């Protein structure tokens, strides 16, 4: 019997790839850069399954060129690159990889927080450039963490893990802004749910963990940075378009806020001349929050399970659109 055809849009860790290769007739895109959209269209024309990355745009027009497609298994927890309503309308299941990357992402968000607060990257670049002349009483002064207030925008799994680190390790007070209350954060971490304005005004550190949707796009712009403390440190490890990047650059240049640490930008990658990359008070990482061996293995396993379940008519392990239900393609 012939095995179901699938396209895997980039090489993923063996932990998941092995399962995919054993169960399907898979073509794996071998390049470092994503396939162009017309190439992707051709590749999935005959496929029952697709493993996509956050760099692949999966929209209605693309889905219409794949009449046999049963499942899009996104190798990420975020799925803003997939038009989920369009997939649902066509009976196509969509999967993602929640849980596997929670700790790694919170670790990286915290690393950015510390690096930005304590000017680690700026001072290390100076040291490497031979600008370390002596010990200076007024050199590279940063901001303290202990006992300060961390604001979390989006108290889901990752927001909670970030808050837990700050509360447990640095005795920080936790504020959060979310449409949905998180009773566990309120009980375990004494987190206080506040309105967006209060979050902006009272946070010493503000870390973004919201999903990117039409309504959250651009939620941090000039107006929002103006409301923040001049000593505030802004962290974004969620998605670049949640932030108006030009406004962030202006706020950092003008000293409206103290510093920023971001793992995501808009666009990705940024132009090498983008001022954000060159500001001394900005730490920019190239979207590496989930980049640990164990985490990427875990993501690959969930991704493979989702793909195979989608093809064989089983419930997906992490199912973004279970409402597709009985209308799913068989
Ligand atoms: C995700 O999973 O959404 C991250 O951005 C990449 O791991």
GROMACS .gro file of C-alpha atoms and ligand atoms in nm:
model
  337
    1UNK     CA    1   0.000   0.000   0.000
    2UNK     CA    2   0.138   0.343  -0.085
    3UNK     CA    3   0.219   0.566   0.207
    4UNK     CA    4   0.065   0.915   0.241
    5UNK     CA    5   0.266   1.192   0.081
    6UNK     CA    6   0.378   1.477   0.305
    7UNK     CA    7   0.601   1.778   0.267
    8UNK     CA    8   0.827   1.893   0.551
    9UNK     CA    9   0.925   2.251   0.482
   10UNK     CA   10   1.261   2.236   0.667
   11UNK     CA   11   1.480   1.975   0.833
   12UNK     CA   12   1.352   1.926   1.191
   13UNK     CA   13   1.522   1.724   1.470
   14UNK     CA   14   1.550   1.348   1.422
   15UNK     CA   15   1.325   1.293   1.726
   16UNK     CA   16   1.030   1.389   1.507
   17UNK     CA   17   1.167   1.339   1.158
   18UNK     CA   18   1.228   0.966   1.215
   19UNK     CA   19   0.861   0.913   1.304
   20UNK     CA   20   0.752   1.107   0.996
   21UNK     CA   21   0.985   0.917   0.763
   22UNK     CA   22   0.868   0.583   0.908
   23UNK     CA   23   0.498   0.658   0.863
   24UNK     CA   24   0.482   0.859   0.542
   25UNK     CA   25   0.632   0.920   0.202
   26UNK     CA   26   0.796   1.247   0.302
   27UNK     CA   27   0.989   1.505   0.108
   28UNK     CA   28   1.205   1.724   0.332
   29UNK     CA   29   1.307   2.069   0.204
   30UNK     CA   30   1.687   2.065   0.232
   31UNK     CA   31   1.764   2.438   0.219
   32UNK     CA   32   1.835   2.677   0.505
   33UNK     CA   33   1.587   2.934   0.372
   34UNK     CA   34   1.214   2.862   0.337
   35UNK     CA   35   1.072   2.747   0.003
   36UNK     CA   36   0.926   3.036  -0.198
   37UNK     CA   37   0.545   3.038  -0.199
   38UNK     CA   38   0.517   2.911  -0.558
   39UNK     CA   39   0.756   2.626  -0.474
   40UNK     CA   40   0.558   2.541  -0.160
   41UNK     CA   41   0.240   2.539  -0.370
   42UNK     CA   42   0.388   2.283  -0.610
   43UNK     CA   43   0.533   2.072  -0.330
   44UNK     CA   44   0.202   2.028  -0.144
   45UNK     CA   45  -0.023   1.987  -0.452
   46UNK     CA   46  -0.042   1.612  -0.400
   47UNK     CA   47   0.019   1.594  -0.024
   48UNK     CA   48  -0.200   1.480   0.265
   49UNK     CA   49   0.020   1.645   0.525
   50UNK     CA   50   0.239   1.951   0.562
   51UNK     CA   51   0.494   2.035   0.831
   52UNK     CA   52   0.523   2.413   0.823
   53UNK     CA   53   0.742   2.663   1.004
   54UNK     CA   54   0.658   3.010   1.127
   55UNK     CA   55   0.836   3.143   0.818
   56UNK     CA   56   0.587   2.972   0.582
   57UNK     CA   57   0.272   3.166   0.501
   58UNK     CA   58  -0.019   2.918   0.492
   59UNK     CA   59  -0.317   3.109   0.354
   60UNK     CA   60  -0.643   3.030   0.176
   61UNK     CA   61  -0.490   3.061  -0.171
   62UNK     CA   62  -0.218   2.809  -0.085
   63UNK     CA   63  -0.464   2.567   0.077
   64UNK     CA   64  -0.681   2.579  -0.235
   65UNK     CA   65  -0.397   2.430  -0.437
   66UNK     CA   66  -0.379   2.120  -0.212
   67UNK     CA   67  -0.708   1.930  -0.249
   68UNK     CA   68  -0.582   1.622  -0.058
   69UNK     CA   69  -0.433   1.811   0.236
   70UNK     CA   70  -0.566   1.686   0.571
   71UNK     CA   71  -0.330   1.847   0.818
   72UNK     CA   72  -0.095   2.142   0.864
   73UNK     CA   73   0.141   2.062   1.151
   74UNK     CA   74   0.313   2.386   1.249
   75UNK     CA   75   0.655   2.344   1.411
   76UNK     CA   76   0.589   2.622   1.666
   77UNK     CA   77   0.352   2.708   1.945
   78UNK     CA   78   0.254   3.031   1.765
   79UNK     CA   79   0.042   2.986   1.453
   80UNK     CA   80  -0.010   3.340   1.326
   81UNK     CA   81   0.148   3.224   0.996
   82UNK     CA   82  -0.149   2.992   0.935
   83UNK     CA   83  -0.494   3.116   0.832
   84UNK     CA   84  -0.674   2.884   1.073
   85UNK     CA   85  -1.033   2.980   0.974
   86UNK     CA   86  -0.941   2.909   0.610
   87UNK     CA   87  -0.802   2.567   0.707
   88UNK     CA   88  -1.110   2.488   0.918
   89UNK     CA   89  -1.344   2.591   0.637
   90UNK     CA   90  -1.164   2.341   0.411
   91UNK     CA   91  -1.174   2.057   0.665
   92UNK     CA   92  -0.799   2.075   0.727
   93UNK     CA   93  -0.663   2.014   1.080
   94UNK     CA   94  -0.400   2.250   1.223
   95UNK     CA   95  -0.155   2.145   1.498
   96UNK     CA   96   0.104   2.334   1.704
   97UNK     CA   97   0.362   2.250   1.973
   98UNK     CA   98   0.258   2.401   2.309
   99UNK     CA   99   0.429   2.307   2.635
  100UNK     CA  100   0.756   2.179   2.492
  101UNK     CA  101   0.907   2.526   2.470
  102UNK     CA  102   0.764   2.696   2.779
  103UNK     CA  103   1.074   2.682   2.999
  104UNK     CA  104   1.324   2.751   2.721
  105UNK     CA  105   1.128   3.059   2.614
  106UNK     CA  106   1.094   3.190   2.969
  107UNK     CA  107   1.468   3.131   3.024
  108UNK     CA  108   1.553   3.335   2.715
  109UNK     CA  109   1.310   3.613   2.809
  110UNK     CA  110   1.479   3.628   3.148
  111UNK     CA  111   1.824   3.626   2.989
  112UNK     CA  112   1.720   3.925   2.779
  113UNK     CA  113   1.581   4.098   3.087
  114UNK     CA  114   1.907   4.058   3.277
  115UNK     CA  115   2.121   4.145   2.977
  116UNK     CA  116   1.926   4.464   2.905
  117UNK     CA  117   1.897   4.568   3.271
  118UNK     CA  118   2.267   4.516   3.339
  119UNK     CA  119   2.399   4.631   3.001
  120UNK     CA  120   2.576   4.299   2.944
  121UNK     CA  121   2.594   4.311   2.565
  122UNK     CA  122   2.688   4.679   2.539
  123UNK     CA  123   2.971   4.642   2.792
  124UNK     CA  124   3.093   4.310   2.645
  125UNK     CA  125   3.113   4.470   2.298
  126UNK     CA  126   3.317   4.755   2.449
  127UNK     CA  127   3.547   4.510   2.628
  128UNK     CA  128   3.609   4.322   2.304
  129UNK     CA  129   3.680   4.651   2.124
  130UNK     CA  130   3.953   4.743   2.377
  131UNK     CA  131   3.744   5.016   2.541
  132UNK     CA  132   3.787   4.870   2.893
  133UNK     CA  133   4.033   5.122   3.035
  134UNK     CA  134   3.977   5.090   3.411
  135UNK     CA  135   3.715   5.016   3.677
  136UNK     CA  136   3.474   5.308   3.673
  137UNK     CA  137   3.241   5.410   3.958
  138UNK     CA  138   2.998   5.553   3.704
  139UNK     CA  139   3.052   5.305   3.423
  140UNK     CA  140   2.771   5.089   3.278
  141UNK     CA  141   2.522   5.156   3.555
  142UNK     CA  142   2.209   4.949   3.518
  143UNK     CA  143   1.893   4.873   3.708
  144UNK     CA  144   1.828   4.629   3.996
  145UNK     CA  145   1.579   4.345   3.981
  146UNK     CA  146   1.521   4.242   4.343
  147UNK     CA  147   1.186   4.347   4.482
  148UNK     CA  148   1.087   4.537   4.165
  149UNK     CA  149   0.768   4.493   3.964
  150UNK     CA  150   0.746   4.270   3.659
  151UNK     CA  151   0.450   4.326   3.428
  152UNK     CA  152   0.342   4.038   3.207
  153UNK     CA  153   0.138   4.107   2.894
  154UNK     CA  154  -0.030   3.772   2.828
  155UNK     CA  155  -0.036   3.536   3.130
  156UNK     CA  156  -0.042   3.201   2.946
  157UNK     CA  157   0.203   2.917   3.002
  158UNK     CA  158   0.512   3.117   2.905
  159UNK     CA  159   0.404   3.435   3.085
  160UNK     CA  160   0.349   3.226   3.398
  161UNK     CA  161   0.692   3.060   3.367
  162UNK     CA  162   0.858   3.402   3.329
  163UNK     CA  163   0.669   3.541   3.630
  164UNK     CA  164   0.761   3.233   3.835
  165UNK     CA  165   1.131   3.292   3.773
  166UNK     CA  166   1.103   3.659   3.873
  167UNK     CA  167   0.885   3.601   4.178
  168UNK     CA  168   1.068   3.295   4.309
  169UNK     CA  169   1.421   3.409   4.231
  170UNK     CA  170   1.414   3.785   4.273
  171UNK     CA  171   1.112   3.842   4.498
  172UNK     CA  172   0.952   4.051   4.229
  173UNK     CA  173   0.592   4.170   4.244
  174UNK     CA  174   0.391   4.045   3.949
  175UNK     CA  175   0.128   4.241   3.757
  176UNK     CA  176  -0.041   4.100   3.453
  177UNK     CA  177  -0.269   4.208   3.174
  178UNK     CA  178  -0.479   3.940   3.003
  179UNK     CA  179  -0.837   3.913   2.884
  180UNK     CA  180  -0.861   3.587   3.079
  181UNK     CA  181  -0.775   3.571   3.450
  182UNK     CA  182  -0.507   3.324   3.555
  183UNK     CA  183  -0.607   3.203   3.905
  184UNK     CA  184  -0.294   2.984   3.934
  185UNK     CA  185  -0.069   3.289   3.884
  186UNK     CA  186  -0.275   3.483   4.135
  187UNK     CA  187  -0.250   3.205   4.396
  188UNK     CA  188   0.106   3.080   4.337
  189UNK     CA  189   0.278   3.408   4.254
  190UNK     CA  190   0.045   3.663   4.413
  191UNK     CA  191   0.009   3.810   4.064
  192UNK     CA  192  -0.237   4.099   4.031
  193UNK     CA  193  -0.449   4.132   3.717
  194UNK     CA  194  -0.458   4.497   3.609
  195UNK     CA  195  -0.576   4.707   3.315
  196UNK     CA  196  -0.332   4.781   3.035
  197UNK     CA  197  -0.265   5.138   3.151
  198UNK     CA  198  -0.172   5.023   3.502
  199UNK     CA  199   0.058   4.758   3.356
  200UNK     CA  200   0.238   5.024   3.152
  201UNK     CA  201   0.265   5.277   3.433
  202UNK     CA  202   0.362   5.049   3.724
  203UNK     CA  203   0.596   4.792   3.567
  204UNK     CA  204   0.972   4.822   3.616
  205UNK     CA  205   1.010   4.538   3.368
  206UNK     CA  206   0.748   4.457   3.110
  207UNK     CA  207   0.762   4.124   2.930
  208UNK     CA  208   0.537   4.044   2.634
  209UNK     CA  209   0.391   3.693   2.600
  210UNK     CA  210   0.072   3.764   2.405
  211UNK     CA  211  -0.039   3.584   2.091
  212UNK     CA  212  -0.026   3.784   1.769
  213UNK     CA  213  -0.378   3.845   1.637
  214UNK     CA  214  -0.547   4.122   1.439
  215UNK     CA  215  -0.637   4.294   1.766
  216UNK     CA  216  -0.301   4.256   1.945
  217UNK     CA  217  -0.093   4.374   1.646
  218UNK     CA  218   0.089   4.698   1.737
  219UNK     CA  219  -0.028   4.689   2.100
  220UNK     CA  220   0.298   4.860   2.203
  221UNK     CA  221   0.351   5.191   2.022
  222UNK     CA  222   0.465   5.547   2.098
  223UNK     CA  223   0.164   5.616   2.325
  224UNK     CA  224   0.231   5.305   2.530
  225UNK     CA  225   0.607   5.364   2.565
  226UNK     CA  226   0.532   5.723   2.679
  227UNK     CA  227   0.329   5.586   2.969
  228UNK     CA  228   0.609   5.357   3.089
  229UNK     CA  229   0.869   5.447   3.353
  230UNK     CA  230   1.189   5.607   3.226
  231UNK     CA  231   1.374   5.330   3.407
  232UNK     CA  232   1.163   5.054   3.252
  233UNK     CA  233   1.306   4.757   3.064
  234UNK     CA  234   1.088   4.619   2.783
  235UNK     CA  235   1.114   4.252   2.678
  236UNK     CA  236   0.951   4.083   2.378
  237UNK     CA  237   0.996   3.711   2.314
  238UNK     CA  238   0.652   3.662   2.155
  239UNK     CA  239   0.610   3.811   1.807
  240UNK     CA  240   0.766   4.121   1.647
  241UNK     CA  241   0.448   4.279   1.505
  242UNK     CA  242   0.304   4.315   1.857
  243UNK     CA  243   0.535   4.616   1.876
  244UNK     CA  244   0.565   4.925   1.658
  245UNK     CA  245   0.938   4.885   1.607
  246UNK     CA  246   1.001   5.244   1.495
  247UNK     CA  247   0.830   5.368   1.811
  248UNK     CA  248   1.046   5.132   2.019
  249UNK     CA  249   1.362   5.269   1.855
  250UNK     CA  250   1.249   5.626   1.923
  251UNK     CA  251   1.167   5.544   2.286
  252UNK     CA  252   1.511   5.388   2.336
  253UNK     CA  253   1.693   5.675   2.165
  254UNK     CA  254   1.504   5.944   2.356
  255UNK     CA  255   1.542   5.770   2.692
  256UNK     CA  256   1.164   5.735   2.725
  257UNK     CA  257   1.245   5.387   2.858
  258UNK     CA  258   1.580   5.253   2.982
  259UNK     CA  259   1.641   4.948   2.764
  260UNK     CA  260   1.486   4.666   2.567
  261UNK     CA  261   1.561   4.300   2.502
  262UNK     CA  262   1.387   4.138   2.208
  263UNK     CA  263   1.403   3.793   2.050
  264UNK     CA  264   1.157   3.885   1.776
  265UNK     CA  265   1.144   4.172   1.529
  266UNK     CA  266   0.929   4.302   1.246
  267UNK     CA  267   1.029   4.198   0.987
  268UNK     CA  268   1.248   3.896   1.055
  269UNK     CA  269   1.531   3.918   0.995
  270UNK     CA  270   1.556   4.296   1.026
  271UNK     CA  271   1.754   4.494   0.771
  272UNK     CA  272   2.118   4.491   0.890
  273UNK     CA  273   2.098   4.872   0.904
  274UNK     CA  274   1.787   4.875   1.123
  275UNK     CA  275   1.875   5.113   1.410
  276UNK     CA  276   1.737   4.867   1.664
  277UNK     CA  277   2.035   4.642   1.596
  278UNK     CA  278   2.280   4.922   1.669
  279UNK     CA  279   2.138   5.093   1.976
  280UNK     CA  280   2.352   5.039   2.287
  281UNK     CA  281   2.041   4.994   2.504
  282UNK     CA  282   1.879   4.727   2.286
  283UNK     CA  283   1.965   4.358   2.303
  284UNK     CA  284   1.840   4.177   1.993
  285UNK     CA  285   1.851   3.797   1.963
  286UNK     CA  286   1.761   3.620   1.635
  287UNK     CA  287   1.440   3.442   1.745
  288UNK     CA  288   1.619   3.174   1.949
  289UNK     CA  289   1.386   3.138   2.250
  290UNK     CA  290   1.307   2.771   2.182
  291UNK     CA  291   1.658   2.688   2.059
  292UNK     CA  292   1.773   2.419   2.302
  293UNK     CA  293   1.837   2.057   2.205
  294UNK     CA  294   1.571   1.914   2.437
  295UNK     CA  295   1.311   2.173   2.351
  296UNK     CA  296   1.346   2.137   1.975
  297UNK     CA  297   1.333   1.756   2.015
  298UNK     CA  298   1.011   1.793   2.215
  299UNK     CA  299   0.863   2.024   1.953
  300UNK     CA  300   0.959   1.780   1.676
  301UNK     CA  301   0.788   1.489   1.857
  302UNK     CA  302   0.462   1.681   1.903
  303UNK     CA  303   0.481   1.805   1.546
  304UNK     CA  304   0.525   1.450   1.410
  305UNK     CA  305   0.243   1.315   1.627
  306UNK     CA  306   0.013   1.593   1.506
  307UNK     CA  307   0.101   1.521   1.144
  308UNK     CA  308   0.043   1.147   1.171
  309UNK     CA  309  -0.281   1.190   1.370
  310UNK     CA  310  -0.406   1.437   1.110
  311UNK     CA  311  -0.342   1.195   0.827
  312UNK     CA  312  -0.487   0.890   1.003
  313UNK     CA  313  -0.805   1.062   1.126
  314UNK     CA  314  -0.705   1.061   1.495
  315UNK     CA  315  -0.739   1.359   1.735
  316UNK     CA  316  -0.426   1.575   1.718
  317UNK     CA  317  -0.203   1.584   2.025
  318UNK     CA  318  -0.209   1.966   2.017
  319UNK     CA  319  -0.504   2.067   1.804
  320UNK     CA  320  -0.552   2.434   1.718
  321UNK     CA  321  -0.889   2.385   1.543
  322UNK     CA  322  -1.071   2.086   1.698
  323UNK     CA  323  -1.393   2.252   1.581
  324UNK     CA  324  -1.315   2.112   1.235
  325UNK     CA  325  -1.454   1.788   1.394
  326UNK     CA  326  -1.664   1.567   1.167
  327UNK     CA  327  -1.598   1.792   0.867
  328UNK     CA  328  -1.230   1.703   0.853
  329UNK     CA  329  -1.100   1.554   0.531
  330UNK     CA  330  -1.066   1.175   0.539
  331LIG     C1  331   0.708   2.949   1.856
  331LIG     O1  332   0.711   2.827   1.877
  331LIG     O2  333   0.604   3.010   1.832
  331LIG     C2  334   0.840   3.021   1.865
  331LIG     O3  335   0.831   3.150   1.822
  331LIG     C3  336   0.950   2.947   1.795
  331LIG     O4  337   0.979   2.835   1.868
   0.00000   0.00000   0.00000
